[in-house]
């Protein structure tokens, strides 16, 4: 029983870059929001979470891509989840061994990578139809986009909320931190602000493109 | 109330450390299904039920795994149990209440990837809750999820009539709203003696 039919596309630079901007999992597709909001109260947590998710994404999607002809269509979602859970368990134990402080700071959210819809979404929408090479490149791109989004939230929240970046104090002694930024509401506000910026930039681009089109028609 | 009494655990999970607004679990359905009040309500009920079933199963599984000292399989077992619990709910609902089944549609299978449910199973394990405590915790978490979902749905229905700048329509505005709700729920933080 074979899986879904292949729709092979050529590997280009775009395969990688798409994940950073056009298909950015957080800012554009709004996937995997829980870790984005929960662990971004400091930049270092955000970076660790981004890297861990990227590893799970690339590794599990490669395996899905390799096995795409053997996984029966009816049970594919369950199979993908089991594959993802295996890699998450590996990452969980690895982080515990490398840095216990980080492990305690991230808490249950490392294990919750399993239910990150971004990873399952990529497995279903991309890895199950593409050969290994394209999957790895695309996974790296999406992972980089995810890490970038986490970092952009983490840095803003850490600078405003504790007046430091990667644990290094930025301002003098008399800096009054905005405590709300490291608390849960801050996560929503900062993410809302970033989404606003993304929407604004997108709208301007669209307008410019429309104007160019009109200009081309006129000439 | 002492910190490990059943009532405290329930209130703590439902209000003080609300799963959605204070711990950021289950954000995807929170943003996805909070557009209408009645779908939000039935989704909340389904989540409460799945949470309860998977919490009870997770308690049993954890007992087995610790007995045989194979805790590293915990995550895989939990996710498999949740997936089957969701399947069970889906089949039961299809047989006994086809109308509700149609109303929930695609959201029902998506409960599997709701991190709030896996979160309940993981937290009750790491906090070493007893059986009754686990049940109270899962019920509290489910009720808290439903409260947050209903509040958000009510707000968003009003927002549809409001005039906002076109850029901030959609996701950005929803985030800001969620932030304000979360800020309001911070007021309950004083009730919780210790975090976690």
mmCIF file of C-alpha atoms in Angstrom:
data_model
loop_
_atom_site.group_PDB
_atom_site.id
_atom_site.type_symbol
_atom_site.label_atom_id
_atom_site.label_comp_id
_atom_site.label_asym_id
_atom_site.label_seq_id
_atom_site.Cartn_x
_atom_site.Cartn_y
_atom_site.Cartn_z
ATOM 1 C CA UNK A 1 0.000 0.000 0.000
ATOM 2 C CA UNK A 2 1.655 3.190 -1.079
ATOM 3 C CA UNK A 3 1.216 6.590 0.503
ATOM 4 C CA UNK A 4 0.246 9.786 -1.201
ATOM 5 C CA UNK A 5 1.508 10.450 -4.736
ATOM 6 C CA UNK A 6 4.663 12.485 -5.130
ATOM 7 C CA UNK A 7 4.543 16.028 -6.379
ATOM 8 C CA UNK A 8 8.244 16.557 -6.783
ATOM 9 C CA UNK A 9 9.472 20.102 -7.169
ATOM 10 C CA UNK A 10 12.984 21.352 -7.853
ATOM 11 C CA UNK A 11 15.104 22.342 -4.874
ATOM 12 C CA UNK A 12 15.904 26.016 -5.133
ATOM 13 C CA UNK A 13 16.941 28.724 -2.733
ATOM 14 C CA UNK A 14 13.252 29.460 -2.443
ATOM 15 C CA UNK A 15 12.628 26.066 -0.814
ATOM 16 C CA UNK A 16 14.619 27.350 2.142
ATOM 17 C CA UNK A 17 13.687 31.021 2.099
ATOM 18 C CA UNK A 18 9.955 30.405 1.915
ATOM 19 C CA UNK A 19 9.925 29.356 5.563
ATOM 20 C CA UNK A 20 11.512 32.611 6.686
ATOM 21 C CA UNK A 21 9.030 35.043 5.228
ATOM 22 C CA UNK A 22 6.211 33.881 2.940
ATOM 23 C CA UNK A 23 5.308 30.807 4.956
ATOM 24 C CA UNK A 24 6.664 31.890 8.316
ATOM 25 C CA UNK A 25 4.987 29.428 10.672
ATOM 26 C CA UNK A 26 4.310 31.964 13.412
ATOM 27 C CA UNK A 27 3.697 35.344 11.811
ATOM 28 C CA UNK A 28 1.946 34.213 8.647
ATOM 29 C CA UNK A 29 0.432 30.794 9.281
ATOM 30 C CA UNK A 30 -0.217 31.219 13.032
ATOM 31 C CA UNK A 31 0.919 27.683 13.841
ATOM 32 C CA UNK A 32 2.580 26.439 16.995
ATOM 33 C CA UNK A 33 1.544 29.427 19.057
ATOM 34 C CA UNK A 34 1.705 27.830 22.508
ATOM 35 C CA UNK A 35 5.504 27.600 22.853
ATOM 36 C CA UNK A 36 5.834 30.938 21.071
ATOM 37 C CA UNK A 37 3.985 32.672 23.863
ATOM 38 C CA UNK A 38 4.986 30.518 26.786
ATOM 39 C CA UNK A 39 8.765 30.270 26.682
ATOM 40 C CA UNK A 40 9.707 33.624 25.199
ATOM 41 C CA UNK A 41 10.118 35.513 28.474
ATOM 42 C CA UNK A 42 13.876 35.494 27.894
ATOM 43 C CA UNK A 43 15.956 35.343 24.738
ATOM 44 C CA UNK A 44 17.967 32.285 25.774
ATOM 45 C CA UNK A 45 14.822 30.228 26.429
ATOM 46 C CA UNK A 46 13.445 31.308 23.069
ATOM 47 C CA UNK A 47 16.635 30.268 21.267
ATOM 48 C CA UNK A 48 16.754 26.869 22.970
ATOM 49 C CA UNK A 49 13.114 26.202 22.194
ATOM 50 C CA UNK A 50 13.581 27.255 18.578
ATOM 51 C CA UNK A 51 16.580 24.969 18.090
ATOM 52 C CA UNK A 52 14.871 22.020 19.778
ATOM 53 C CA UNK A 53 11.778 22.443 17.609
ATOM 54 C CA UNK A 54 13.904 22.780 14.479
ATOM 55 C CA UNK A 55 15.725 19.548 15.259
ATOM 56 C CA UNK A 56 12.479 17.661 15.829
ATOM 57 C CA UNK A 57 10.972 19.164 12.689
ATOM 58 C CA UNK A 58 13.878 18.264 10.408
ATOM 59 C CA UNK A 59 14.486 14.804 11.894
ATOM 60 C CA UNK A 60 10.869 13.684 11.983
ATOM 61 C CA UNK A 61 10.071 15.087 8.562
ATOM 62 C CA UNK A 62 13.109 13.330 7.047
ATOM 63 C CA UNK A 63 11.899 10.038 8.476
ATOM 64 C CA UNK A 64 8.360 10.682 7.239
ATOM 65 C CA UNK A 65 9.740 11.525 3.814
ATOM 66 C CA UNK A 66 11.847 8.337 3.694
ATOM 67 C CA UNK A 67 8.898 6.187 4.755
ATOM 68 C CA UNK A 68 6.282 7.946 2.681
ATOM 69 C CA UNK A 69 5.755 4.958 0.377
ATOM 70 C CA UNK A 70 5.286 2.491 3.243
ATOM 71 C CA UNK A 71 2.871 4.377 5.498
ATOM 72 C CA UNK A 72 -0.746 3.440 4.707
ATOM 73 C CA UNK A 73 -2.872 6.485 4.070
ATOM 74 C CA UNK A 74 -5.503 5.665 6.709
ATOM 75 C CA UNK A 75 -3.142 5.611 9.688
ATOM 76 C CA UNK A 76 -0.712 8.269 8.526
ATOM 77 C CA UNK A 77 -1.545 10.902 11.176
ATOM 78 C CA UNK A 78 -1.072 8.420 14.023
ATOM 79 C CA UNK A 79 2.202 7.257 12.479
ATOM 80 C CA UNK A 80 3.475 10.824 12.142
ATOM 81 C CA UNK A 81 2.645 11.574 15.779
ATOM 82 C CA UNK A 82 4.479 8.476 16.994
ATOM 83 C CA UNK A 83 7.542 9.416 14.900
ATOM 84 C CA UNK A 84 7.467 12.974 16.268
ATOM 85 C CA UNK A 85 7.024 11.728 19.842
ATOM 86 C CA UNK A 86 10.120 9.544 19.471
ATOM 87 C CA UNK A 87 12.320 12.468 18.488
ATOM 88 C CA UNK A 88 10.819 14.712 21.169
ATOM 89 C CA UNK A 89 11.686 12.127 23.817
ATOM 90 C CA UNK A 90 15.289 12.195 22.526
ATOM 91 C CA UNK A 91 15.457 15.989 22.685
ATOM 92 C CA UNK A 92 13.865 15.978 26.137
ATOM 93 C CA UNK A 93 16.527 13.685 27.571
ATOM 94 C CA UNK A 94 19.322 15.493 25.699
ATOM 95 C CA UNK A 95 18.393 18.899 27.132
ATOM 96 C CA UNK A 96 18.065 17.391 30.584
ATOM 97 C CA UNK A 97 21.615 16.055 30.271
ATOM 98 C CA UNK A 98 23.115 19.225 28.803
ATOM 99 C CA UNK A 99 21.620 21.901 31.045
ATOM 100 C CA UNK A 100 19.299 21.227 33.941
ATOM 101 C CA UNK A 101 18.636 24.968 34.449
ATOM 102 C CA UNK A 102 17.345 25.291 30.913
ATOM 103 C CA UNK A 103 15.308 22.131 31.325
ATOM 104 C CA UNK A 104 13.595 23.545 34.407
ATOM 105 C CA UNK A 105 13.005 26.908 32.733
ATOM 106 C CA UNK A 106 11.340 25.366 29.682
ATOM 107 C CA UNK A 107 9.365 22.942 31.829
ATOM 108 C CA UNK A 108 6.770 20.775 30.138
ATOM 109 C CA UNK A 109 7.037 22.748 26.923
ATOM 110 C CA UNK A 110 9.835 20.568 25.575
ATOM 111 C CA UNK A 111 7.562 17.553 25.753
ATOM 112 C CA UNK A 112 4.734 19.595 24.340
ATOM 113 C CA UNK A 113 6.684 19.956 21.071
ATOM 114 C CA UNK A 114 4.832 16.735 20.189
ATOM 115 C CA UNK A 115 1.574 18.610 19.756
ATOM 116 C CA UNK A 116 3.122 21.585 17.963
ATOM 117 C CA UNK A 117 0.806 21.786 14.970
ATOM 118 C CA UNK A 118 3.595 23.281 12.859
ATOM 119 C CA UNK A 119 5.526 19.991 12.839
ATOM 120 C CA UNK A 120 2.532 17.776 12.134
ATOM 121 C CA UNK A 121 1.378 20.295 9.547
ATOM 122 C CA UNK A 122 4.687 20.147 7.673
ATOM 123 C CA UNK A 123 4.707 16.334 7.816
ATOM 124 C CA UNK A 124 1.231 16.195 6.322
ATOM 125 C CA UNK A 125 1.512 19.030 3.820
ATOM 126 C CA UNK A 126 5.111 18.683 2.661
ATOM 127 C CA UNK A 127 7.189 15.737 3.868
ATOM 128 C CA UNK A 128 4.637 13.085 2.904
ATOM 129 C CA UNK A 129 4.843 14.164 -0.744
ATOM 130 C CA UNK A 130 8.449 15.234 -1.243
ATOM 131 C CA UNK A 131 11.805 13.450 -1.520
ATOM 132 C CA UNK A 132 14.346 13.612 1.300
ATOM 133 C CA UNK A 133 16.506 16.488 0.040
ATOM 134 C CA UNK A 134 13.699 18.957 -0.467
ATOM 135 C CA UNK A 135 12.175 18.000 2.872
ATOM 136 C CA UNK A 136 15.384 18.670 4.785
ATOM 137 C CA UNK A 137 15.973 22.042 3.118
ATOM 138 C CA UNK A 138 12.369 23.107 3.610
ATOM 139 C CA UNK A 139 12.372 21.870 7.205
ATOM 140 C CA UNK A 140 15.501 23.885 7.945
ATOM 141 C CA UNK A 141 13.883 26.966 6.449
ATOM 142 C CA UNK A 142 10.669 26.577 8.424
ATOM 143 C CA UNK A 143 12.677 25.852 11.570
ATOM 144 C CA UNK A 144 14.781 28.965 11.000
ATOM 145 C CA UNK A 145 11.611 31.006 10.540
ATOM 146 C CA UNK A 146 10.201 29.585 13.761
ATOM 147 C CA UNK A 147 13.417 30.293 15.686
ATOM 148 C CA UNK A 148 13.525 33.807 14.264
ATOM 149 C CA UNK A 149 9.976 34.460 15.413
ATOM 150 C CA UNK A 150 10.684 33.097 18.889
ATOM 151 C CA UNK A 151 13.842 35.206 19.123
ATOM 152 C CA UNK A 152 12.098 38.365 17.983
ATOM 153 C CA UNK A 153 9.557 37.902 20.766
ATOM 154 C CA UNK A 154 12.110 36.782 23.329
ATOM 155 C CA UNK A 155 14.485 39.698 22.809
ATOM 156 C CA UNK A 156 11.733 42.331 22.993
ATOM 157 C CA UNK A 157 10.239 40.786 26.104
ATOM 158 C CA UNK A 158 13.575 40.359 27.848
ATOM 159 C CA UNK A 159 14.822 43.881 27.050
ATOM 160 C CA UNK A 160 11.606 45.532 28.211
ATOM 161 C CA UNK A 161 10.743 43.130 30.991
ATOM 162 C CA UNK A 162 14.077 42.605 32.729
ATOM 163 C CA UNK A 163 16.342 45.176 31.069
ATOM 164 C CA UNK A 164 18.807 42.611 29.804
ATOM 165 C CA UNK A 165 19.620 40.535 26.734
ATOM 166 C CA UNK A 166 20.846 36.921 26.986
ATOM 167 C CA UNK A 167 21.290 37.579 30.705
ATOM 168 C CA UNK A 168 23.563 40.626 30.205
ATOM 169 C CA UNK A 169 22.186 43.789 31.799
ATOM 170 C CA UNK A 170 21.737 46.526 29.188
ATOM 171 C CA UNK A 171 20.687 49.525 31.212
ATOM 172 C CA UNK A 172 21.979 51.173 34.351
ATOM 173 C CA UNK A 173 20.899 50.457 37.896
ATOM 174 C CA UNK A 174 17.967 52.858 37.879
ATOM 175 C CA UNK A 175 16.132 51.141 35.016
ATOM 176 C CA UNK A 176 12.592 50.256 35.979
ATOM 177 C CA UNK A 177 11.622 47.046 34.147
ATOM 178 C CA UNK A 178 8.151 46.627 32.685
ATOM 179 C CA UNK A 179 7.306 43.570 34.702
ATOM 180 C CA UNK A 180 4.157 42.955 32.672
ATOM 181 C CA UNK A 181 6.297 42.067 29.655
ATOM 182 C CA UNK A 182 7.704 38.898 31.242
ATOM 183 C CA UNK A 183 4.285 37.960 32.600
ATOM 184 C CA UNK A 184 1.711 36.164 30.403
ATOM 185 C CA UNK A 185 -0.129 39.284 29.104
ATOM 186 C CA UNK A 186 3.156 40.648 27.738
ATOM 187 C CA UNK A 187 3.448 37.635 25.456
ATOM 188 C CA UNK A 188 0.098 38.389 23.854
ATOM 189 C CA UNK A 189 0.854 42.114 23.529
ATOM 190 C CA UNK A 190 4.296 41.660 21.943
ATOM 191 C CA UNK A 191 3.029 39.000 19.537
ATOM 192 C CA UNK A 192 0.088 41.259 18.652
ATOM 193 C CA UNK A 193 2.493 44.098 17.947
ATOM 194 C CA UNK A 194 4.685 41.923 15.703
ATOM 195 C CA UNK A 195 1.626 40.677 13.804
ATOM 196 C CA UNK A 196 0.586 44.292 13.352
ATOM 197 C CA UNK A 197 3.991 45.161 11.894
ATOM 198 C CA UNK A 198 3.880 42.131 9.585
ATOM 199 C CA UNK A 199 0.376 43.008 8.380
ATOM 200 C CA UNK A 200 1.396 46.630 7.825
ATOM 201 C CA UNK A 201 4.483 45.683 5.791
ATOM 202 C CA UNK A 202 2.437 43.172 3.818
ATOM 203 C CA UNK A 203 -0.206 45.760 3.023
ATOM 204 C CA UNK A 204 2.382 48.277 1.832
ATOM 205 C CA UNK A 205 4.005 45.677 -0.406
ATOM 206 C CA UNK A 206 0.628 44.818 -1.891
ATOM 207 C CA UNK A 207 -0.125 48.475 -2.559
ATOM 208 C CA UNK A 208 3.239 48.989 -4.233
ATOM 209 C CA UNK A 209 2.692 45.944 -6.416
ATOM 210 C CA UNK A 210 -0.762 47.136 -7.385
ATOM 211 C CA UNK A 211 0.622 50.547 -8.315
ATOM 212 C CA UNK A 212 3.347 48.959 -10.447
ATOM 213 C CA UNK A 213 0.748 46.872 -12.225
ATOM 214 C CA UNK A 214 -1.356 49.934 -12.955
ATOM 215 C CA UNK A 215 1.741 51.769 -14.207
ATOM 216 C CA UNK A 216 2.606 48.868 -16.522
ATOM 217 C CA UNK A 217 -0.901 48.833 -17.934
ATOM 218 C CA UNK A 218 -0.735 52.564 -18.616
ATOM 219 C CA UNK A 219 2.560 52.504 -20.461
ATOM 220 C CA UNK B 1 -7.921 25.325 51.945
ATOM 221 C CA UNK B 2 -4.539 23.665 51.863
ATOM 222 C CA UNK B 3 -2.470 23.533 48.730
ATOM 223 C CA UNK B 4 -3.231 19.909 47.892
ATOM 224 C CA UNK B 5 -6.941 19.814 48.664
ATOM 225 C CA UNK B 6 -9.196 18.876 45.757
ATOM 226 C CA UNK B 7 -11.078 22.189 45.783
ATOM 227 C CA UNK B 8 -7.872 24.195 45.691
ATOM 228 C CA UNK B 9 -6.499 22.211 42.767
ATOM 229 C CA UNK B 10 -9.749 22.708 40.861
ATOM 230 C CA UNK B 11 -9.839 26.479 41.425
ATOM 231 C CA UNK B 12 -6.149 26.809 40.732
ATOM 232 C CA UNK B 13 -6.425 25.093 37.352
ATOM 233 C CA UNK B 14 -9.675 26.830 36.374
ATOM 234 C CA UNK B 15 -9.107 30.423 37.442
ATOM 235 C CA UNK B 16 -5.800 31.279 39.094
ATOM 236 C CA UNK B 17 -3.471 29.563 36.661
ATOM 237 C CA UNK B 18 -5.951 29.482 33.796
ATOM 238 C CA UNK B 19 -4.664 27.056 31.194
ATOM 239 C CA UNK B 20 -5.134 29.354 28.246
ATOM 240 C CA UNK B 21 -4.521 32.814 29.633
ATOM 241 C CA UNK B 22 -1.806 32.174 32.202
ATOM 242 C CA UNK B 23 -0.039 29.042 30.966
ATOM 243 C CA UNK B 24 -0.495 29.372 27.206
ATOM 244 C CA UNK B 25 -1.813 25.880 26.602
ATOM 245 C CA UNK B 26 -4.354 25.300 23.861
ATOM 246 C CA UNK B 27 -3.818 28.609 22.101
ATOM 247 C CA UNK B 28 -4.552 27.186 18.633
ATOM 248 C CA UNK B 29 -8.191 26.208 19.294
ATOM 249 C CA UNK B 30 -8.523 29.321 21.472
ATOM 250 C CA UNK B 31 -7.771 31.489 18.436
ATOM 251 C CA UNK B 32 -9.378 29.194 15.876
ATOM 252 C CA UNK B 33 -12.778 28.404 17.360
ATOM 253 C CA UNK B 34 -13.552 31.497 19.407
ATOM 254 C CA UNK B 35 -15.359 33.295 16.581
ATOM 255 C CA UNK B 36 -18.875 32.086 17.534
ATOM 256 C CA UNK B 37 -20.305 31.475 20.968
ATOM 257 C CA UNK B 38 -22.198 28.229 20.357
ATOM 258 C CA UNK B 39 -19.320 26.413 18.638
ATOM 259 C CA UNK B 40 -17.076 27.626 21.447
ATOM 260 C CA UNK B 41 -19.467 26.112 23.974
ATOM 261 C CA UNK B 42 -19.643 22.666 22.358
ATOM 262 C CA UNK B 43 -15.899 22.662 21.774
ATOM 263 C CA UNK B 44 -15.399 23.426 25.459
ATOM 264 C CA UNK B 45 -17.603 20.494 26.475
ATOM 265 C CA UNK B 46 -15.777 18.110 24.141
ATOM 266 C CA UNK B 47 -12.426 19.259 25.530
ATOM 267 C CA UNK B 48 -13.586 18.781 29.143
ATOM 268 C CA UNK B 49 -14.641 15.238 28.326
ATOM 269 C CA UNK B 50 -11.471 14.276 26.450
ATOM 270 C CA UNK B 51 -9.372 15.821 29.213
ATOM 271 C CA UNK B 52 -11.133 13.774 31.865
ATOM 272 C CA UNK B 53 -10.793 10.502 29.930
ATOM 273 C CA UNK B 54 -7.157 11.061 29.019
ATOM 274 C CA UNK B 55 -6.288 12.188 32.543
ATOM 275 C CA UNK B 56 -7.724 8.992 34.046
ATOM 276 C CA UNK B 57 -5.946 6.859 31.409
ATOM 277 C CA UNK B 58 -2.696 8.755 31.924
ATOM 278 C CA UNK B 59 -2.873 8.056 35.642
ATOM 279 C CA UNK B 60 -3.169 4.322 34.998
ATOM 280 C CA UNK B 61 -0.446 4.318 32.372
ATOM 281 C CA UNK B 62 1.954 6.204 34.580
ATOM 282 C CA UNK B 63 1.395 3.670 37.356
ATOM 283 C CA UNK B 64 2.182 0.830 34.932
ATOM 284 C CA UNK B 65 5.241 2.523 33.449
ATOM 285 C CA UNK B 66 6.783 3.297 36.840
ATOM 286 C CA UNK B 67 6.149 -0.281 37.887
ATOM 287 C CA UNK B 68 8.109 -1.645 34.960
ATOM 288 C CA UNK B 69 10.612 1.252 35.023
ATOM 289 C CA UNK B 70 10.096 2.278 31.414
ATOM 290 C CA UNK B 71 9.248 5.950 32.003
ATOM 291 C CA UNK B 72 10.928 7.030 28.774
ATOM 292 C CA UNK B 73 7.944 5.646 26.875
ATOM 293 C CA UNK B 74 5.616 8.009 28.744
ATOM 294 C CA UNK B 75 5.253 10.643 26.049
ATOM 295 C CA UNK B 76 4.539 8.134 23.273
ATOM 296 C CA UNK B 77 1.975 6.300 25.410
ATOM 297 C CA UNK B 78 0.200 9.497 26.444
ATOM 298 C CA UNK B 79 -0.149 10.790 22.921
ATOM 299 C CA UNK B 80 -1.422 7.412 21.720
ATOM 300 C CA UNK B 81 -4.031 7.373 24.514
ATOM 301 C CA UNK B 82 -5.179 10.907 23.733
ATOM 302 C CA UNK B 83 -5.498 10.092 20.037
ATOM 303 C CA UNK B 84 -7.644 7.054 20.824
ATOM 304 C CA UNK B 85 -9.742 8.963 23.374
ATOM 305 C CA UNK B 86 -10.510 11.567 20.736
ATOM 306 C CA UNK B 87 -11.416 8.801 18.294
ATOM 307 C CA UNK B 88 -13.731 7.329 20.934
ATOM 308 C CA UNK B 89 -15.474 10.639 21.552
ATOM 309 C CA UNK B 90 -15.844 11.091 17.823
ATOM 310 C CA UNK B 91 -17.486 7.702 17.334
ATOM 311 C CA UNK B 92 -19.774 8.056 20.363
ATOM 312 C CA UNK B 93 -20.872 11.478 19.270
ATOM 313 C CA UNK B 94 -21.496 10.309 15.707
ATOM 314 C CA UNK B 95 -23.783 7.550 16.979
ATOM 315 C CA UNK B 96 -25.713 9.352 19.698
ATOM 316 C CA UNK B 97 -25.687 13.004 18.657
ATOM 317 C CA UNK B 98 -25.114 13.423 14.909
ATOM 318 C CA UNK B 99 -26.180 17.071 15.041
ATOM 319 C CA UNK B 100 -23.427 18.030 17.467
ATOM 320 C CA UNK B 101 -20.996 15.889 15.475
ATOM 321 C CA UNK B 102 -21.710 17.899 12.346
ATOM 322 C CA UNK B 103 -21.507 21.200 14.228
ATOM 323 C CA UNK B 104 -18.014 20.480 15.543
ATOM 324 C CA UNK B 105 -16.827 19.036 12.244
ATOM 325 C CA UNK B 106 -13.094 19.310 11.679
ATOM 326 C CA UNK B 107 -12.391 20.656 15.171
ATOM 327 C CA UNK B 108 -13.072 17.321 16.792
ATOM 328 C CA UNK B 109 -10.074 15.395 15.419
ATOM 329 C CA UNK B 110 -7.955 18.508 16.007
ATOM 330 C CA UNK B 111 -8.425 18.078 19.762
ATOM 331 C CA UNK B 112 -5.619 15.512 19.491
ATOM 332 C CA UNK B 113 -3.117 18.275 18.858
ATOM 333 C CA UNK B 114 -4.529 20.489 21.600
ATOM 334 C CA UNK B 115 -1.573 20.968 23.886
ATOM 335 C CA UNK B 116 -3.834 21.651 26.866
ATOM 336 C CA UNK B 117 -4.804 17.976 26.960
ATOM 337 C CA UNK B 118 -1.298 16.605 26.781
ATOM 338 C CA UNK B 119 -0.366 19.369 29.229
ATOM 339 C CA UNK B 120 -2.864 18.083 31.807
ATOM 340 C CA UNK B 121 -1.435 14.565 31.541
ATOM 341 C CA UNK B 122 2.158 15.800 31.828
ATOM 342 C CA UNK B 123 1.548 18.217 34.704
ATOM 343 C CA UNK B 124 -0.365 15.739 36.809
ATOM 344 C CA UNK B 125 2.542 13.328 36.409
ATOM 345 C CA UNK B 126 5.245 15.844 37.256
ATOM 346 C CA UNK B 127 3.297 17.139 40.285
ATOM 347 C CA UNK B 128 2.636 13.590 41.478
ATOM 348 C CA UNK B 129 -1.104 14.027 42.001
ATOM 349 C CA UNK B 130 -3.185 11.226 43.481
ATOM 350 C CA UNK B 131 -6.156 9.849 41.539
ATOM 351 C CA UNK B 132 -8.799 12.226 42.956
ATOM 352 C CA UNK B 133 -6.415 15.154 42.619
ATOM 353 C CA UNK B 134 -5.821 14.245 38.962
ATOM 354 C CA UNK B 135 -9.539 14.165 38.265
ATOM 355 C CA UNK B 136 -10.040 17.540 39.977
ATOM 356 C CA UNK B 137 -7.092 18.975 38.068
ATOM 357 C CA UNK B 138 -8.345 17.790 34.685
ATOM 358 C CA UNK B 139 -11.884 19.023 35.361
ATOM 359 C CA UNK B 140 -10.536 22.391 36.504
ATOM 360 C CA UNK B 141 -8.346 22.703 33.443
ATOM 361 C CA UNK B 142 -11.277 21.867 31.170
ATOM 362 C CA UNK B 143 -13.575 24.357 32.884
ATOM 363 C CA UNK B 144 -10.873 27.027 32.719
ATOM 364 C CA UNK B 145 -10.425 26.360 29.007
ATOM 365 C CA UNK B 146 -14.168 26.659 28.416
ATOM 366 C CA UNK B 147 -14.375 29.911 30.413
ATOM 367 C CA UNK B 148 -11.556 31.463 28.419
ATOM 368 C CA UNK B 149 -13.045 30.284 25.130
ATOM 369 C CA UNK B 150 -16.510 31.631 25.949
ATOM 370 C CA UNK B 151 -15.189 35.012 27.133
ATOM 371 C CA UNK B 152 -13.110 35.352 24.003
ATOM 372 C CA UNK B 153 -16.020 34.369 21.748
ATOM 373 C CA UNK B 154 -18.261 36.976 23.393
ATOM 374 C CA UNK B 155 -15.632 39.676 22.952
ATOM 375 C CA UNK B 156 -14.974 38.787 19.345
ATOM 376 C CA UNK B 157 -18.644 38.875 18.450
ATOM 377 C CA UNK B 158 -18.753 42.452 19.716
ATOM 378 C CA UNK B 159 -15.517 43.295 17.954
ATOM 379 C CA UNK B 160 -17.060 42.470 14.590
ATOM 380 C CA UNK B 161 -19.220 45.575 14.876
ATOM 381 C CA UNK B 162 -16.365 47.835 15.959
ATOM 382 C CA UNK B 163 -14.406 49.977 13.548
ATOM 383 C CA UNK B 164 -10.675 49.231 13.724
ATOM 384 C CA UNK B 165 -7.876 50.196 11.322
ATOM 385 C CA UNK B 166 -7.755 47.682 8.475
ATOM 386 C CA UNK B 167 -4.172 46.607 9.300
ATOM 387 C CA UNK B 168 -5.053 45.490 12.796
ATOM 388 C CA UNK B 169 -8.027 43.384 11.738
ATOM 389 C CA UNK B 170 -7.845 39.672 12.382
ATOM 390 C CA UNK B 171 -5.001 38.013 14.241
ATOM 391 C CA UNK B 172 -3.304 41.134 15.620
ATOM 392 C CA UNK B 173 -6.491 42.466 17.186
ATOM 393 C CA UNK B 174 -7.337 39.047 18.624
ATOM 394 C CA UNK B 175 -3.904 38.913 20.267
ATOM 395 C CA UNK B 176 -4.394 42.298 21.882
ATOM 396 C CA UNK B 177 -7.800 41.199 23.175
ATOM 397 C CA UNK B 178 -6.303 38.013 24.581
ATOM 398 C CA UNK B 179 -3.625 40.119 26.254
ATOM 399 C CA UNK B 180 -6.238 42.262 27.972
ATOM 400 C CA UNK B 181 -8.169 39.179 29.091
ATOM 401 C CA UNK B 182 -4.964 37.686 30.417
ATOM 402 C CA UNK B 183 -4.238 40.925 32.249
ATOM 403 C CA UNK B 184 -7.656 40.692 33.878
ATOM 404 C CA UNK B 185 -6.993 37.116 34.930
ATOM 405 C CA UNK B 186 -3.713 38.230 36.518
ATOM 406 C CA UNK B 187 -5.926 39.740 39.200
ATOM 407 C CA UNK B 188 -6.654 36.236 40.441
ATOM 408 C CA UNK B 189 -2.957 35.518 40.916
ATOM 409 C CA UNK B 190 -3.131 36.702 44.512
ATOM 410 C CA UNK B 191 -5.462 33.810 45.316
ATOM 411 C CA UNK B 192 -2.822 31.194 44.498
ATOM 412 C CA UNK B 193 -0.507 30.668 47.443
ATOM 413 C CA UNK B 194 2.352 29.150 45.482
ATOM 414 C CA UNK B 195 2.861 28.805 41.763
ATOM 415 C CA UNK B 196 2.569 25.226 40.572
#
